[in-house]
mmCIF file of C-alpha atoms in Angstrom:
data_model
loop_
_atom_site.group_PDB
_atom_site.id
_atom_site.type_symbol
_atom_site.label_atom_id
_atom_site.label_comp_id
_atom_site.label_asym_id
_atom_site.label_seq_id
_atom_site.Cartn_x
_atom_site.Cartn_y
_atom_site.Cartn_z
ATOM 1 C CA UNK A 1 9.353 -4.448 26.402
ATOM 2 C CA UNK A 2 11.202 -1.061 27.728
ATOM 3 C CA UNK A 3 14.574 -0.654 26.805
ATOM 4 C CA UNK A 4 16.719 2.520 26.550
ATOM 5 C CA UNK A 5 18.911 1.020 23.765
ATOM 6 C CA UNK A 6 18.450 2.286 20.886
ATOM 7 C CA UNK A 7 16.197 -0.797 18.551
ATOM 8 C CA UNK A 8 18.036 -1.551 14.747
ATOM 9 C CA UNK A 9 15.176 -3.843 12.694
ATOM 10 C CA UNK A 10 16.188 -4.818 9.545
ATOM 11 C CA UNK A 11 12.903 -4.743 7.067
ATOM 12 C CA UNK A 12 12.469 -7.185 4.162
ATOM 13 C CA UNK A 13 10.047 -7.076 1.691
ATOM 14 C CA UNK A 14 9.337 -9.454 -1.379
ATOM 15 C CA UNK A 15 5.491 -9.688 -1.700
ATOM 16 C CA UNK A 16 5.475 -9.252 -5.426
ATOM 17 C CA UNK A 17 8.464 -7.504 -7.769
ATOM 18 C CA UNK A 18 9.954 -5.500 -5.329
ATOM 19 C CA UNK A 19 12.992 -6.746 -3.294
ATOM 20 C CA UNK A 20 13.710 -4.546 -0.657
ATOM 21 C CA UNK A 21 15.588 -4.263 2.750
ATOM 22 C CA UNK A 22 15.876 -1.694 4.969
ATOM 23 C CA UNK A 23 17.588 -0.783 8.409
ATOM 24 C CA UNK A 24 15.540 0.890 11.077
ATOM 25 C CA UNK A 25 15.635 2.664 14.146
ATOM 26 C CA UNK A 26 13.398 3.073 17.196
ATOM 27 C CA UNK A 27 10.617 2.292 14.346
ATOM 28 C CA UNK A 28 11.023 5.787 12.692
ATOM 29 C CA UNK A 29 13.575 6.292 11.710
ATOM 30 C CA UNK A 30 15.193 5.049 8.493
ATOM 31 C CA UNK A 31 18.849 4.698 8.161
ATOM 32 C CA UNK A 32 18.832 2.662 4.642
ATOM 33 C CA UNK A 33 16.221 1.340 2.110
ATOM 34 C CA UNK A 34 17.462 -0.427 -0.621
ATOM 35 C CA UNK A 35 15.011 -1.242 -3.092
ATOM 36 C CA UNK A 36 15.554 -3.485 -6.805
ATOM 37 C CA UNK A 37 12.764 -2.470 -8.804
ATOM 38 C CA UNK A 38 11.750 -5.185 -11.453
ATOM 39 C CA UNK A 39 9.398 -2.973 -13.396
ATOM 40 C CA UNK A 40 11.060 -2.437 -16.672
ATOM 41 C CA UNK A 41 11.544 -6.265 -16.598
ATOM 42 C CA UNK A 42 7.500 -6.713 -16.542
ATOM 43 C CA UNK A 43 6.810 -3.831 -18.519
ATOM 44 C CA UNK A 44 7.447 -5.851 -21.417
ATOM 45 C CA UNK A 45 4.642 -8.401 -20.395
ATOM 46 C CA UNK A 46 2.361 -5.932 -19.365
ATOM 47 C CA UNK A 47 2.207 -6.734 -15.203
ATOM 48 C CA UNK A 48 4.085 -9.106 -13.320
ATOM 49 C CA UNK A 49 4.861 -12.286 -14.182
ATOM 50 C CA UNK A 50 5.126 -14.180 -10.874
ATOM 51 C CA UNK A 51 7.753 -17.037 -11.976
ATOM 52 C CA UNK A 52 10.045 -14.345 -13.026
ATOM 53 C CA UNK A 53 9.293 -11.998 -10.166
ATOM 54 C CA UNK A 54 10.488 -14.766 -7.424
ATOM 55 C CA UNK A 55 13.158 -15.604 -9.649
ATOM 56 C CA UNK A 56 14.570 -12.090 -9.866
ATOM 57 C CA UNK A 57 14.621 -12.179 -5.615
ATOM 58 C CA UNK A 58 16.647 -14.642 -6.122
ATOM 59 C CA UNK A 59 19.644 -13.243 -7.574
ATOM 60 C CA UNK A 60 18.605 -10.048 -5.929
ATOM 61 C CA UNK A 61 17.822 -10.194 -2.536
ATOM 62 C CA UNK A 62 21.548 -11.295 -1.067
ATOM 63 C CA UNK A 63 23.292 -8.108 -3.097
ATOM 64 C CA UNK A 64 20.193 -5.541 -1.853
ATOM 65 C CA UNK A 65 20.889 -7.118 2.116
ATOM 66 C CA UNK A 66 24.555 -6.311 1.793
ATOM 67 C CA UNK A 67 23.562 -2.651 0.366
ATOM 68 C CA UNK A 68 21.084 -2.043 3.425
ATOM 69 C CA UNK A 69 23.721 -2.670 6.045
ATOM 70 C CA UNK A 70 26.316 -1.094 3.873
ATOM 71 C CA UNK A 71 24.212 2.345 3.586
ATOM 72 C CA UNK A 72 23.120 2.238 7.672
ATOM 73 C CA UNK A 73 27.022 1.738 8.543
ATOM 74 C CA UNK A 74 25.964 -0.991 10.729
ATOM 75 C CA UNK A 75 26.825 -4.933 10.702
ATOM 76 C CA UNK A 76 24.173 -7.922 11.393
ATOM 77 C CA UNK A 77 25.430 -8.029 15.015
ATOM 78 C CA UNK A 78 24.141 -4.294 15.520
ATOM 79 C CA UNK A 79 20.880 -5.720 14.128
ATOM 80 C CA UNK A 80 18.209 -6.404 16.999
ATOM 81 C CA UNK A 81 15.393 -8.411 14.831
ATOM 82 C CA UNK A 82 14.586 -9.374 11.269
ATOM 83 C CA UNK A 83 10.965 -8.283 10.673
ATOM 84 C CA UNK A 84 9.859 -9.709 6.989
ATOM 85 C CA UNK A 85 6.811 -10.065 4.747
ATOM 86 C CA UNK A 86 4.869 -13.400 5.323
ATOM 87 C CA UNK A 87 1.870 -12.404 3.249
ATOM 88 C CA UNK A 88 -0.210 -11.384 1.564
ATOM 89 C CA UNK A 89 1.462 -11.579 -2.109
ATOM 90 C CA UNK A 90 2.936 -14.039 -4.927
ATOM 91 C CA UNK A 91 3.677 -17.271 -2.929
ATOM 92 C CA UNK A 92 7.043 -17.832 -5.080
ATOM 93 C CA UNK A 93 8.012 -13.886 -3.812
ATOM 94 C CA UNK A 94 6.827 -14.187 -0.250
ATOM 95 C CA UNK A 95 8.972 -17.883 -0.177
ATOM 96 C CA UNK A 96 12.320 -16.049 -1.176
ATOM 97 C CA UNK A 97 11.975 -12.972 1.576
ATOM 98 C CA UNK A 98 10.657 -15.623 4.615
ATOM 99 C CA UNK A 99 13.706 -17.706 3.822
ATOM 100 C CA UNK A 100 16.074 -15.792 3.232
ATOM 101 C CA UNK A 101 14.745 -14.014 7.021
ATOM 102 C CA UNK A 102 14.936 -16.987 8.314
ATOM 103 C CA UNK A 103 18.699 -17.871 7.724
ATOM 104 C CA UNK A 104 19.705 -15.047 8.833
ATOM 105 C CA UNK A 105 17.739 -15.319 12.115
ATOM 106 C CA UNK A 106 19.252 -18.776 12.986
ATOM 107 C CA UNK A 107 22.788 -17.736 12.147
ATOM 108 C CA UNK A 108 22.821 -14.342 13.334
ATOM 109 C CA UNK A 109 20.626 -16.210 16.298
ATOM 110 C CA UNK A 110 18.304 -12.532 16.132
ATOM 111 C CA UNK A 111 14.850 -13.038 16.440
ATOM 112 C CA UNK A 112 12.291 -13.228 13.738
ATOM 113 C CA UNK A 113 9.063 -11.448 12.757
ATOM 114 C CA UNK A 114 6.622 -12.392 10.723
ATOM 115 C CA UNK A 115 4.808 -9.206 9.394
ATOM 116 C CA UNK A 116 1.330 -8.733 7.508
ATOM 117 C CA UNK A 117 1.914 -6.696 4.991
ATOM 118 C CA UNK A 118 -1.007 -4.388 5.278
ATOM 119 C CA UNK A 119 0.125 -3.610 8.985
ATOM 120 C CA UNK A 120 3.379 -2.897 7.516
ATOM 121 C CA UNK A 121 1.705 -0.051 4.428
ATOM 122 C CA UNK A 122 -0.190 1.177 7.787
ATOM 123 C CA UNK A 123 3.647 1.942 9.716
ATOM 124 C CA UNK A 124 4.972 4.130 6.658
ATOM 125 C CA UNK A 125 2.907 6.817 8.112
ATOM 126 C CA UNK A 126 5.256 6.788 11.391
ATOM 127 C CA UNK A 127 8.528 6.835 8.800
ATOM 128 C CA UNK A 128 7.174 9.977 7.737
ATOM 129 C CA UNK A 129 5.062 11.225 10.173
ATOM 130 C CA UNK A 130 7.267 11.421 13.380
ATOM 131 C CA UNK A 131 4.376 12.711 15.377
ATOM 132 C CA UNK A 132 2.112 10.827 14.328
ATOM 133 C CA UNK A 133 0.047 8.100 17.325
ATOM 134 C CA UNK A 134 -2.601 5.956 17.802
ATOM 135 C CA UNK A 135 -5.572 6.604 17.751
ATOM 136 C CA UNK A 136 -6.570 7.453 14.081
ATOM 137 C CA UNK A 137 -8.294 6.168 11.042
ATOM 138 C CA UNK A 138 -6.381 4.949 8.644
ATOM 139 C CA UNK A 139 -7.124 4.578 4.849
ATOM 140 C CA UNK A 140 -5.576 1.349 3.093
ATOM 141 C CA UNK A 141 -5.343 1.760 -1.007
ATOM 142 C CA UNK A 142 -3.425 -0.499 -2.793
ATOM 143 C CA UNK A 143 -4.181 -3.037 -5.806
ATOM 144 C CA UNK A 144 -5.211 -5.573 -3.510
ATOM 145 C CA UNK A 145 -6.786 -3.926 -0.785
ATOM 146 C CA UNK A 146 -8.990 -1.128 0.269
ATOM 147 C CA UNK A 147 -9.230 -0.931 4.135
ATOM 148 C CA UNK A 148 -10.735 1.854 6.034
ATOM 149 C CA UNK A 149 -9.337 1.311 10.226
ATOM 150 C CA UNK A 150 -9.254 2.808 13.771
ATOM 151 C CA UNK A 151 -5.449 2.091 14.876
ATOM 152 C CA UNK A 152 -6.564 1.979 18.143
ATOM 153 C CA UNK A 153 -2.555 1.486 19.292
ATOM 154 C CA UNK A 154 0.410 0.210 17.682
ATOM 155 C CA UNK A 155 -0.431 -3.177 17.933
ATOM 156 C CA UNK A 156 -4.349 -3.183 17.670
ATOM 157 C CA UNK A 157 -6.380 -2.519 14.795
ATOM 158 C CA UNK A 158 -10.456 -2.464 14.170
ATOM 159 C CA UNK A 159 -11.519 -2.587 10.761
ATOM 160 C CA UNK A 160 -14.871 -0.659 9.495
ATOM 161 C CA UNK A 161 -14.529 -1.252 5.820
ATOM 162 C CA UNK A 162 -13.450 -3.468 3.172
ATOM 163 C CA UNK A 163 -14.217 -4.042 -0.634
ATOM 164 C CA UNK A 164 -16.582 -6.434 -1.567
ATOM 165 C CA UNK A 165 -14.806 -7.343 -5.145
ATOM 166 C CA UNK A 166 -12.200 -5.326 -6.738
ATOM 167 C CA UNK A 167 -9.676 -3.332 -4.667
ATOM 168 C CA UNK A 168 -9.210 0.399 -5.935
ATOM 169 C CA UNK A 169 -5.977 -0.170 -7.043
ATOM 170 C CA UNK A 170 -6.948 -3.165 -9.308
ATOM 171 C CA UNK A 171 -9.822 -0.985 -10.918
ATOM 172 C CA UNK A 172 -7.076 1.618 -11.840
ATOM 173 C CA UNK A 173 -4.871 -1.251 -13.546
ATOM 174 C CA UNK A 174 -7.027 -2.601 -15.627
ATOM 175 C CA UNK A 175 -8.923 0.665 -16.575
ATOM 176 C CA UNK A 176 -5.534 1.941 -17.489
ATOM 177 C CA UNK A 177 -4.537 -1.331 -19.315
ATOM 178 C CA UNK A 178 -8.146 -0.685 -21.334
ATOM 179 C CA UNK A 179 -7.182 3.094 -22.341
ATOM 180 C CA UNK A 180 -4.143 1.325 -23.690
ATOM 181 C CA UNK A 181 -1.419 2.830 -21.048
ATOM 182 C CA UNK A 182 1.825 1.109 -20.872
ATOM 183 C CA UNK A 183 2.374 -1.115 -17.772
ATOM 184 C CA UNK A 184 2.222 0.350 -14.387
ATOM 185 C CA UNK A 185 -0.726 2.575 -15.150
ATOM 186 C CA UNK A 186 -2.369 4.095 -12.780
ATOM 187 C CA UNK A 187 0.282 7.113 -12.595
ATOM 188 C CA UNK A 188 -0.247 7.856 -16.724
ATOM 189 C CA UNK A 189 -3.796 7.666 -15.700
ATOM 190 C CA UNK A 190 -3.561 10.332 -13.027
ATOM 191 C CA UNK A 191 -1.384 12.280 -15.356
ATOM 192 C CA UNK A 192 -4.155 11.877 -18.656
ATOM 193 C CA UNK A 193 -7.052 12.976 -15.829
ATOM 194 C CA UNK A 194 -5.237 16.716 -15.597
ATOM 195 C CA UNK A 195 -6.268 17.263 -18.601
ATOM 196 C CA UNK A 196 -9.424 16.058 -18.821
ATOM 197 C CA UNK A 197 -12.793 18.059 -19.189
ATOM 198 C CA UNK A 198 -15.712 17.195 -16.568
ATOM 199 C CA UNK A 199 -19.485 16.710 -17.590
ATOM 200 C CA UNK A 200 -18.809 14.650 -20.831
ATOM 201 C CA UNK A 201 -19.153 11.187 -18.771
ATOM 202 C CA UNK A 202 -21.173 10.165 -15.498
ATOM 203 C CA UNK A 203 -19.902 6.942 -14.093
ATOM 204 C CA UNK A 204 -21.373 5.235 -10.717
ATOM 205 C CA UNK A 205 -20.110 5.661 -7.103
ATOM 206 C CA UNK A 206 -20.731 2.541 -5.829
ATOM 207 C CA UNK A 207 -22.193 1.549 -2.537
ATOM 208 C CA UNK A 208 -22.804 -1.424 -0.423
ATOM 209 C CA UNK A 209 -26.230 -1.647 1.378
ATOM 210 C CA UNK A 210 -26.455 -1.294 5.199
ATOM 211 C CA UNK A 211 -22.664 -1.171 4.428
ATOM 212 C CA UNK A 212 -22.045 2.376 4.909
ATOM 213 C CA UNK A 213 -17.808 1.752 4.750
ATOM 214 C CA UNK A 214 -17.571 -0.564 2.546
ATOM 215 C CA UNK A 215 -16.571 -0.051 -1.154
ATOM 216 C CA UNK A 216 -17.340 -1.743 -4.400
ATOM 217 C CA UNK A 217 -15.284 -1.121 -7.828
ATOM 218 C CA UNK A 218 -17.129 -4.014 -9.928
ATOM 219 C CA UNK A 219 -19.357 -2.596 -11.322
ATOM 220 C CA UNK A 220 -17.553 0.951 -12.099
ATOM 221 C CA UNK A 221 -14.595 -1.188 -13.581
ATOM 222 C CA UNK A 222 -17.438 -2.983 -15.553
ATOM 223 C CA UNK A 223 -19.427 0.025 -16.678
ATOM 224 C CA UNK A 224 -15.819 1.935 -17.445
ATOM 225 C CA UNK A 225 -15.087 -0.513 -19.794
ATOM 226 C CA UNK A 226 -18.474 -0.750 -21.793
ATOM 227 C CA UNK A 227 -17.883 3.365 -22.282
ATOM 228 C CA UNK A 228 -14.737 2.377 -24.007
ATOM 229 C CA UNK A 229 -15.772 -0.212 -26.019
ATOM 230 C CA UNK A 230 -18.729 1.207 -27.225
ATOM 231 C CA UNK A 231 -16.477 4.352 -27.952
ATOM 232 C CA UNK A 232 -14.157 2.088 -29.950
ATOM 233 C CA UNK A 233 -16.999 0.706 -31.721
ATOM 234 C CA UNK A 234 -18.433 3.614 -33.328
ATOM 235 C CA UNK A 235 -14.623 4.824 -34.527
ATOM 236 C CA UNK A 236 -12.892 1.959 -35.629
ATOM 237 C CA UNK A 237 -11.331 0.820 -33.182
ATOM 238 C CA UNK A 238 -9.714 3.951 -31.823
ATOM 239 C CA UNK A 239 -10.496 6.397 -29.068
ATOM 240 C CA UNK A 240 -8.844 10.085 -28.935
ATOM 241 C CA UNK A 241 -6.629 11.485 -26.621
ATOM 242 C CA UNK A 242 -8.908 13.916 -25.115
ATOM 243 C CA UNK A 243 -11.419 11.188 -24.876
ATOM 244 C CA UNK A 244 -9.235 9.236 -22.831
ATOM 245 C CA UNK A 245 -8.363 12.139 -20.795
ATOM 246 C CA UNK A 246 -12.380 12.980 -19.575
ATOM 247 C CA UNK A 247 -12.659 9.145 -19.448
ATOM 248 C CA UNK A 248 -10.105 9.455 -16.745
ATOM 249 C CA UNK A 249 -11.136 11.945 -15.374
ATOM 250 C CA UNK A 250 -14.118 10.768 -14.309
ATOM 251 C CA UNK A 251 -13.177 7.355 -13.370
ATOM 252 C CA UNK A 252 -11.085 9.074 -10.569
ATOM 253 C CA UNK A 253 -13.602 11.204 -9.622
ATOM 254 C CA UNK A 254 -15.380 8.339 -9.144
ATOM 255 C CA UNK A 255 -12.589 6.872 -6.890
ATOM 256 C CA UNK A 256 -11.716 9.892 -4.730
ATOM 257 C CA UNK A 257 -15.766 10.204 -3.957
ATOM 258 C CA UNK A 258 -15.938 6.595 -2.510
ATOM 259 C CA UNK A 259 -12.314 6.877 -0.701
ATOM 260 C CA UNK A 260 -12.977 10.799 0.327
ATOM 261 C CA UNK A 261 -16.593 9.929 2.064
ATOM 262 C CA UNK A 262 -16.251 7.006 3.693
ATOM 263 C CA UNK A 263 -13.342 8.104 5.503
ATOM 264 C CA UNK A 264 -14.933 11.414 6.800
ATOM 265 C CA UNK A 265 -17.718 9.970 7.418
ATOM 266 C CA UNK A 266 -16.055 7.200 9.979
ATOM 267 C CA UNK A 267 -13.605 9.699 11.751
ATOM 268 C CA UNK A 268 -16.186 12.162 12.541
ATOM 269 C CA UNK A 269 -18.763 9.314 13.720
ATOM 270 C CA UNK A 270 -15.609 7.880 15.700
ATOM 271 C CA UNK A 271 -14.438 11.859 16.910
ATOM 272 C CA UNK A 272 -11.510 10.622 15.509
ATOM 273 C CA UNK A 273 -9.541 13.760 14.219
ATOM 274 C CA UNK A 274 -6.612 12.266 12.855
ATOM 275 C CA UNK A 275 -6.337 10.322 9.489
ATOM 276 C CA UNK A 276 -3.578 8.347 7.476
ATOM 277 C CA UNK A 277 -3.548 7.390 4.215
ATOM 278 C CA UNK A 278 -1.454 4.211 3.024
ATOM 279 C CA UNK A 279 -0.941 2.114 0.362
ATOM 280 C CA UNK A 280 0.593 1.952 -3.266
ATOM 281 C CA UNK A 281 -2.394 4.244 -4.355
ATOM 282 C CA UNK A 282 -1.795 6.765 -1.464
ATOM 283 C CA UNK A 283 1.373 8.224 -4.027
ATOM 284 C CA UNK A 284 -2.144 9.506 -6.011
ATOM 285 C CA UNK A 285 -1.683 13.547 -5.728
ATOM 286 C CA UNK A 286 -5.718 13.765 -6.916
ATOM 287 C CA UNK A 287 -6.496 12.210 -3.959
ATOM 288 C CA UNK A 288 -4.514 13.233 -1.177
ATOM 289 C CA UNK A 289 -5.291 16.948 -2.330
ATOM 290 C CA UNK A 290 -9.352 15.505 -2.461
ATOM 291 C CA UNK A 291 -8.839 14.106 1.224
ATOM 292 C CA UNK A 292 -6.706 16.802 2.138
ATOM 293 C CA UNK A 293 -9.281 19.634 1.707
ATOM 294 C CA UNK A 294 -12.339 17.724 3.292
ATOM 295 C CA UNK A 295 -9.684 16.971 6.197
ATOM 296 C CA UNK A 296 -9.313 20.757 6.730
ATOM 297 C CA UNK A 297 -13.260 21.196 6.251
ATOM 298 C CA UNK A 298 -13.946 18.379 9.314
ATOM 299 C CA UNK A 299 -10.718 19.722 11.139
ATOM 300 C CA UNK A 300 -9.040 16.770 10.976
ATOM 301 C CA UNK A 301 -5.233 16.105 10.783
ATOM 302 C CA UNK A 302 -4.193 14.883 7.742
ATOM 303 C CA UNK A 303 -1.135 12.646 7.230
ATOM 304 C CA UNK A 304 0.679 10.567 4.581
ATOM 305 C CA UNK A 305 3.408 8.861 3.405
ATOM 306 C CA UNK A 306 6.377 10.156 1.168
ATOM 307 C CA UNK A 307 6.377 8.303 -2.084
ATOM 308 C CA UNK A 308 8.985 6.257 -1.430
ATOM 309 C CA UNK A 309 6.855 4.629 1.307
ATOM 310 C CA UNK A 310 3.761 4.672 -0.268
ATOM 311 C CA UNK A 311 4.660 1.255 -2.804
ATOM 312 C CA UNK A 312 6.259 -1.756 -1.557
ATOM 313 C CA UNK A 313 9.374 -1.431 0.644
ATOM 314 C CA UNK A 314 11.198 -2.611 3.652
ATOM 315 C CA UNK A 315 11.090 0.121 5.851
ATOM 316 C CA UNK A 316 7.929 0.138 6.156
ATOM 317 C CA UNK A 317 8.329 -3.557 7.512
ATOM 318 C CA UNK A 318 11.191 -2.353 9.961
ATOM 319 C CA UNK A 319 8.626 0.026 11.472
ATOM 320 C CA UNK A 320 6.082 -2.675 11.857
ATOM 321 C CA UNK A 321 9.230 -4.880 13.233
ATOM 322 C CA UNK A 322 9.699 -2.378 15.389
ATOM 323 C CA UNK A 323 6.323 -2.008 17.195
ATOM 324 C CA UNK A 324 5.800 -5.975 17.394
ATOM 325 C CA UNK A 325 9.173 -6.364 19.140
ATOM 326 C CA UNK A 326 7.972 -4.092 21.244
ATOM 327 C CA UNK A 327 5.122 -5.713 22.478
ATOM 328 C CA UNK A 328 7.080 -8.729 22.687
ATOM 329 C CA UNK A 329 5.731 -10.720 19.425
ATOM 330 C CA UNK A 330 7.992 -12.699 18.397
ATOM 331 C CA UNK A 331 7.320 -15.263 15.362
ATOM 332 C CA UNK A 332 7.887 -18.969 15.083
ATOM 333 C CA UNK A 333 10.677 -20.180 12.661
ATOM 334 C CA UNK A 334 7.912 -22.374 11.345
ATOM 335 C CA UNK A 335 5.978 -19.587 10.209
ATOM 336 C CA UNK A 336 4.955 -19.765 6.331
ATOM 337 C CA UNK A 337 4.144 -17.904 3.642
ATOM 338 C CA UNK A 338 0.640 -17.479 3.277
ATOM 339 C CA UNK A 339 -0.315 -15.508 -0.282
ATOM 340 C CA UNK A 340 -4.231 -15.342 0.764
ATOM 341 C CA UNK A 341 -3.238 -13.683 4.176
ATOM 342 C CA UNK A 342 -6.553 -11.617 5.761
ATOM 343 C CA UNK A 343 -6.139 -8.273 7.112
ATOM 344 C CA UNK A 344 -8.068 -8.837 10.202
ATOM 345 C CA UNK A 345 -9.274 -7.351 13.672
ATOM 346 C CA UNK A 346 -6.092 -7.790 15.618
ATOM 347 C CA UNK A 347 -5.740 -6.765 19.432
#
């Protein structure tokens, strides 16, 4: 679809605990993102709670709307499409954004996209990355997935690796949880690993055979947590701070080895010499700065989201919006939520 008028997608995005909406333009550029954060509310259970996550849309999601098109100056009849999360997530979150979408689409009578919302972590790299175009190889780090893909175009993707268990983000949680960090954390586990001391531990870096991209956290998560019980054990019940610091040290060694390798090793097989990070994990400054520096080793380009674009948010499905409108995919208003949705080969 060509067009010399400028395109306005309004994001929304409700996977899990965030409820957020965002205006964007010509895919890249972001003229609002308003986000309600539900952390503090799940702090106090220790992760989210998905009854009270969709419930919190709920009264949310109508006031955080109004807010978007408030902050872009704009009205729904500027509004070209409603692009919106259809999976994968919590059901009960996914059912409030997709409805919600879809009453606006029949009576603003805009048309409606149904986004993945892997595809949509894998367009924050064009929000901040204005230069940035197919082809590269993206890396996908979140707590649910860990992805490495050629983006062949906007629209067409080819995936080389997945996990075969845990995603990286997931080990992080619950390692985190173990050390006894407060709910979300895998940043106070990146913070503890500054001051950590290598050599004192040696954890695994685990691989997949004949599966040169793939990745496996198990069995790290697994042997992490024996460390720290056994630790526990022998000291009733407690573990120091410094210990917890080399502990987490290492355990993100152990991450940034799998991510950094993998990835280097596929764009330079591929002559690929441009990659992308993504993903809630991406907002990790130990491994950007570990990817980073092998990127400038393999001279490779190296790009990434800003943190605001790294977790959940809607601009990120505006951008995606953006790029399926484009190609003329538009979504049926029968379209549901599907909470087990597969990040496939698409194109």
């Amino acid at each position: 679809m060509k067009t010399n008028k400028d395109i306005y997608i309004l994001g929304i995005e409700s996977s899990c605990d965030e409820t957020s909406i965002s205006v964007v333009k010509n895919g890249r550029d972001v003229l609002s993102n308003v986000t309600n954060s539900q952390i503090d509310i799940h702090k106090l259970y220790g992760g989210v709670v998905p009854e009270i996550a969709s419930r919190n849309h709920v009264l949310n999601i109508d006031l955080v709307y109004k807010k978007a098109l408030e902050l872009a100056n704009l009205s729904i009849d500027d509004i070209i499409a409603i692009a919106v999360t259809y999976g994968p997530g919590l059901v009960g979150s996914l059912l409030v954004g997709l409805s919600f979408a879809k009453g606006l689409s029949i009576s603003s009578n805009k048309p409606f996209i149904g986004i993945n919302h892997i595809e949509g972590h894998i367009a924050s790299n064009y929000i901040s990355n204005k230069d940035l175009e197919p082809p590269f190889i993206a890396l996908i780090v979140s707590g649910g997935h860990t992805n490495l893909v050629k983006v062949n175009n906007y629209n067409n993707f080819k995936i080389y690796g997945s996990t075969h268990d845990d995603a990286c983000g997931e080990a992080y949680d619950k390692i985190a949880r173990v050390l006894g960090f407060e709910y979300p954390g895998g940043p106070k586990l990146e913070k503890a690993a500054l001051n950590g001391k290598l050599g004192k531990f040696s954890f695994p870096r685990g691989e997949i055979k004949d599966k040169k991209y793939d990745f496996t956290y198990s069995g790290l998560k697994s042997h992490v947590i024996n460390v720290i019980h056994n630790i526990k054990q022998k000291n009733n019940d407690k573990i120091d701070d410094q210990t917890i610091s080399d502990i987490s040290l290492e355990f993100q060694n152990s991450i940034i080895d799998s991510l950094v390798d993998r990835t280097i090793l596929l764009a330079n097989e591929l002559k690929i010499n441009k990659v992308a990070i993504c993903g809630g994990v991406s907002a990790n400054n130990a491994i950007k700065d570990a990817l980073n520096k092998k990127c400038i080793e393999n001279n490779i380009e190296f790009y990434y989201p800003e943190s605001i674009y790294c977790t959940d948010n809607g601009a990120m499905i505006g951008s995606a919006g953006y790029f399926e409108f484009m190609n003329g995919n538009i979504s049926s208003l029968d379209l549901n939520a599907d909470a087990n949705l597969e990040f496939k080969n698409k194109g």
